[in-house]
Amino acid sequence: MRRFVRDNSLTLFFLGILLLALVGQALSGWHEYNNQALVQSGAEISLLRYLSSSQFGVDVAENWQSEYLQFFLYIFMTVWLLQRGSPESKSPGRAGEESDQDQHVGRHATGGSPRWAAIGGLRGAVFARSLGLAMGLIFLASWLAQSIAGRVAYNAEQLADYQDPVSWTGYVTSADFWNRTLQNWQSEFLAVASMAAFSIYLRQRGSPESKPVGTSHEATGIEG
């Protein structure tokens, strides 16, 4: 068990703080929801009911979809786009999917290569892009979940104000939906751009996300 924790500590750490953040969000959101209900002379609800509500669902989904969009775009864009001096970028001249020899696929696969890397064909092509595809599919699923939960929450407010509810199509083309969505997207895009640029000139000793402390600012694609 100790070895498992050590070998997977990075993933376990972030899953742990994810759980803590979700618990904190659930409790704070529940209290805020009930506070608003009291102000509006409504009835308080239980924590379990809040967790199954569209309000909680849309708040979680809209954050998840923006995060996975960030990774989806980052994974695919770093294939073709470069940032000189950043460890987050490939070196100038290496833009593109690279050769089979560089990627150890097909006849260039090694003994330790995954089986689908050596197979080639459709399975090999899918496996060669499976990380980006997985991020893209999770983004689409969470975006869909956000749109469905958001519509339910939006229509609840519409009915409370004696206004007509909207269809799913009407909601995903509404200002409310895109206001929620773009608020999250812009922060993710800023974070990625900042990381790519700051890592040119700043260092974090021992981190693979940073160049070694003494490496030139011009060095590209070198990690600590």
PDB file of N, CA and C in Angstrom, residues 54-55 58 146-161 163-168 170-177 180:
ATOM      1  N   SER A  54     -30.617  20.573  -9.828  1.00  0.00           N
ATOM      2  CA  SER A  54     -30.003  21.106 -11.040  1.00  0.00           C
ATOM      3  C   SER A  54     -29.022  22.227 -10.705  1.00  0.00           C
ATOM      4  N   GLN A  55     -29.275  22.946  -9.622  1.00  0.00           N
ATOM      5  CA  GLN A  55     -28.392  24.046  -9.242  1.00  0.00           C
ATOM      6  C   GLN A  55     -26.993  23.549  -8.927  1.00  0.00           C
ATOM      7  N   VAL A  58     -25.356  21.978 -12.292  1.00  0.00           N
ATOM      8  CA  VAL A  58     -24.842  22.916 -13.291  1.00  0.00           C
ATOM      9  C   VAL A  58     -23.567  23.591 -12.806  1.00  0.00           C
ATOM     10  N   GLN A 146     -23.961  20.155 -18.365  1.00  0.00           N
ATOM     11  CA  GLN A 146     -24.168  21.547 -17.953  1.00  0.00           C
ATOM     12  C   GLN A 146     -25.394  22.141 -18.625  1.00  0.00           C
ATOM     13  N   SER A 147     -25.552  21.870 -19.926  1.00  0.00           N
ATOM     14  CA  SER A 147     -26.682  22.454 -20.653  1.00  0.00           C
ATOM     15  C   SER A 147     -28.014  21.913 -20.161  1.00  0.00           C
ATOM     16  N   ILE A 148     -28.054  20.621 -19.813  1.00  0.00           N
ATOM     17  CA  ILE A 148     -29.301  20.016 -19.336  1.00  0.00           C
ATOM     18  C   ILE A 148     -29.642  20.513 -17.938  1.00  0.00           C
ATOM     19  N   ALA A 149     -28.660  20.447 -17.029  1.00  0.00           N
ATOM     20  CA  ALA A 149     -28.896  20.914 -15.655  1.00  0.00           C
ATOM     21  C   ALA A 149     -29.148  22.420 -15.639  1.00  0.00           C
ATOM     22  N   GLY A 150     -28.424  23.154 -16.473  1.00  0.00           N
ATOM     23  CA  GLY A 150     -28.606  24.602 -16.525  1.00  0.00           C
ATOM     24  C   GLY A 150     -29.990  24.978 -17.009  1.00  0.00           C
ATOM     25  N   ARG A 151     -30.502  24.232 -17.973  1.00  0.00           N
ATOM     26  CA  ARG A 151     -31.853  24.509 -18.470  1.00  0.00           C
ATOM     27  C   ARG A 151     -32.886  24.296 -17.378  1.00  0.00           C
ATOM     28  N   VAL A 152     -32.732  23.214 -16.619  1.00  0.00           N
ATOM     29  CA  VAL A 152     -33.688  22.945 -15.534  1.00  0.00           C
ATOM     30  C   VAL A 152     -33.648  24.069 -14.500  1.00  0.00           C
ATOM     31  N   ALA A 153     -32.438  24.484 -14.111  1.00  0.00           N
ATOM     32  CA  ALA A 153     -32.306  25.564 -13.126  1.00  0.00           C
ATOM     33  C   ALA A 153     -32.853  26.882 -13.677  1.00  0.00           C
ATOM     34  N   TYR A 154     -32.564  27.147 -14.940  1.00  0.00           N
ATOM     35  CA  TYR A 154     -33.036  28.388 -15.571  1.00  0.00           C
ATOM     36  C   TYR A 154     -34.559  28.418 -15.641  1.00  0.00           C
ATOM     37  N   ASN A 155     -35.153  27.285 -16.017  1.00  0.00           N
ATOM     38  CA  ASN A 155     -36.607  27.229 -16.121  1.00  0.00           C
ATOM     39  C   ASN A 155     -37.283  27.341 -14.764  1.00  0.00           C
ATOM     40  N   ALA A 156     -36.618  26.852 -13.725  1.00  0.00           N
ATOM     41  CA  ALA A 156     -37.171  27.008 -12.373  1.00  0.00           C
ATOM     42  C   ALA A 156     -37.260  28.492 -12.007  1.00  0.00           C
ATOM     43  N   GLU A 157     -36.245  29.243 -12.395  1.00  0.00           N
ATOM     44  CA  GLU A 157     -36.273  30.687 -12.146  1.00  0.00           C
ATOM     45  C   GLU A 157     -37.310  31.373 -13.016  1.00  0.00           C
ATOM     46  N   GLN A 158     -37.441  30.915 -14.256  1.00  0.00           N
ATOM     47  CA  GLN A 158     -38.448  31.477 -15.151  1.00  0.00           C
ATOM     48  C   GLN A 158     -39.855  31.304 -14.575  1.00  0.00           C
ATOM     49  N   LEU A 159     -40.148  30.099 -14.101  1.00  0.00           N
ATOM     50  CA  LEU A 159     -41.467  29.811 -13.547  1.00  0.00           C
ATOM     51  C   LEU A 159     -41.710  30.595 -12.262  1.00  0.00           C
ATOM     52  N   ALA A 160     -40.646  30.754 -11.454  1.00  0.00           N
ATOM     53  CA  ALA A 160     -40.779  31.525 -10.219  1.00  0.00           C
ATOM     54  C   ALA A 160     -41.107  32.982 -10.508  1.00  0.00           C
ATOM     55  N   ASP A 161     -40.661  33.461 -11.674  1.00  0.00           N
ATOM     56  CA  ASP A 161     -40.933  34.845 -12.077  1.00  0.00           C
ATOM     57  C   ASP A 161     -42.147  34.936 -13.009  1.00  0.00           C
ATOM     58  N   GLN A 163     -42.673  33.456 -15.849  1.00  0.00           N
ATOM     59  CA  GLN A 163     -42.304  33.549 -17.252  1.00  0.00           C
ATOM     60  C   GLN A 163     -42.281  32.157 -17.865  1.00  0.00           C
ATOM     61  N   ASP A 164     -42.366  32.098 -19.181  1.00  0.00           N
ATOM     62  CA  ASP A 164     -42.413  30.813 -19.869  1.00  0.00           C
ATOM     63  C   ASP A 164     -41.061  30.101 -19.812  1.00  0.00           C
ATOM     64  N   PRO A 165     -41.063  28.771 -19.615  1.00  0.00           N
ATOM     65  CA  PRO A 165     -39.807  28.021 -19.681  1.00  0.00           C
ATOM     66  C   PRO A 165     -39.308  27.964 -21.117  1.00  0.00           C
ATOM     67  N   VAL A 166     -38.024  27.604 -21.281  1.00  0.00           N
ATOM     68  CA  VAL A 166     -37.426  27.543 -22.618  1.00  0.00           C
ATOM     69  C   VAL A 166     -37.042  26.112 -22.951  1.00  0.00           C
ATOM     70  N   SER A 167     -36.925  25.843 -24.227  1.00  0.00           N
ATOM     71  CA  SER A 167     -36.472  24.528 -24.688  1.00  0.00           C
ATOM     72  C   SER A 167     -34.969  24.407 -24.488  1.00  0.00           C
ATOM     73  N   TRP A 168     -34.440  23.180 -24.694  1.00  0.00           N
ATOM     74  CA  TRP A 168     -32.990  22.991 -24.589  1.00  0.00           C
ATOM     75  C   TRP A 168     -32.258  23.857 -25.611  1.00  0.00           C
ATOM     76  N   GLY A 170     -33.340  26.580 -26.952  1.00  0.00           N
ATOM     77  CA  GLY A 170     -33.472  27.964 -26.531  1.00  0.00           C
ATOM     78  C   GLY A 170     -32.497  28.324 -25.432  1.00  0.00           C
ATOM     79  N   TYR A 171     -32.236  27.347 -24.528  1.00  0.00           N
ATOM     80  CA  TYR A 171     -31.321  27.641 -23.427  1.00  0.00           C
ATOM     81  C   TYR A 171     -29.875  27.713 -23.896  1.00  0.00           C
ATOM     82  N   VAL A 172     -29.437  26.774 -24.752  1.00  0.00           N
ATOM     83  CA  VAL A 172     -28.027  26.768 -25.164  1.00  0.00           C
ATOM     84  C   VAL A 172     -27.699  27.913 -26.115  1.00  0.00           C
ATOM     85  N   THR A 173     -28.692  28.621 -26.589  1.00  0.00           N
ATOM     86  CA  THR A 173     -28.441  29.823 -27.380  1.00  0.00           C
ATOM     87  C   THR A 173     -28.751  31.088 -26.583  1.00  0.00           C
ATOM     88  N   SER A 174     -28.992  30.923 -25.287  1.00  0.00           N
ATOM     89  CA  SER A 174     -29.365  32.071 -24.461  1.00  0.00           C
ATOM     90  C   SER A 174     -28.138  32.768 -23.891  1.00  0.00           C
ATOM     91  N   ALA A 175     -28.332  34.011 -23.464  1.00  0.00           N
ATOM     92  CA  ALA A 175     -27.249  34.770 -22.841  1.00  0.00           C
ATOM     93  C   ALA A 175     -26.833  34.141 -21.518  1.00  0.00           C
ATOM     94  N   ASP A 176     -27.778  33.570 -20.760  1.00  0.00           N
ATOM     95  CA  ASP A 176     -27.459  32.957 -19.471  1.00  0.00           C
ATOM     96  C   ASP A 176     -26.471  31.808 -19.646  1.00  0.00           C
ATOM     97  N   PHE A 177     -26.720  30.956 -20.626  1.00  0.00           N
ATOM     98  CA  PHE A 177     -25.837  29.804 -20.854  1.00  0.00           C
ATOM     99  C   PHE A 177     -24.436  30.249 -21.246  1.00  0.00           C
ATOM    100  N   ARG A 180     -22.419  31.967 -18.418  1.00  0.00           N
ATOM    101  CA  ARG A 180     -21.824  30.963 -17.517  1.00  0.00           C
ATOM    102  C   ARG A 180     -20.619  30.290 -18.172  1.00  0.00           C
TER     103      ARG A 180
END
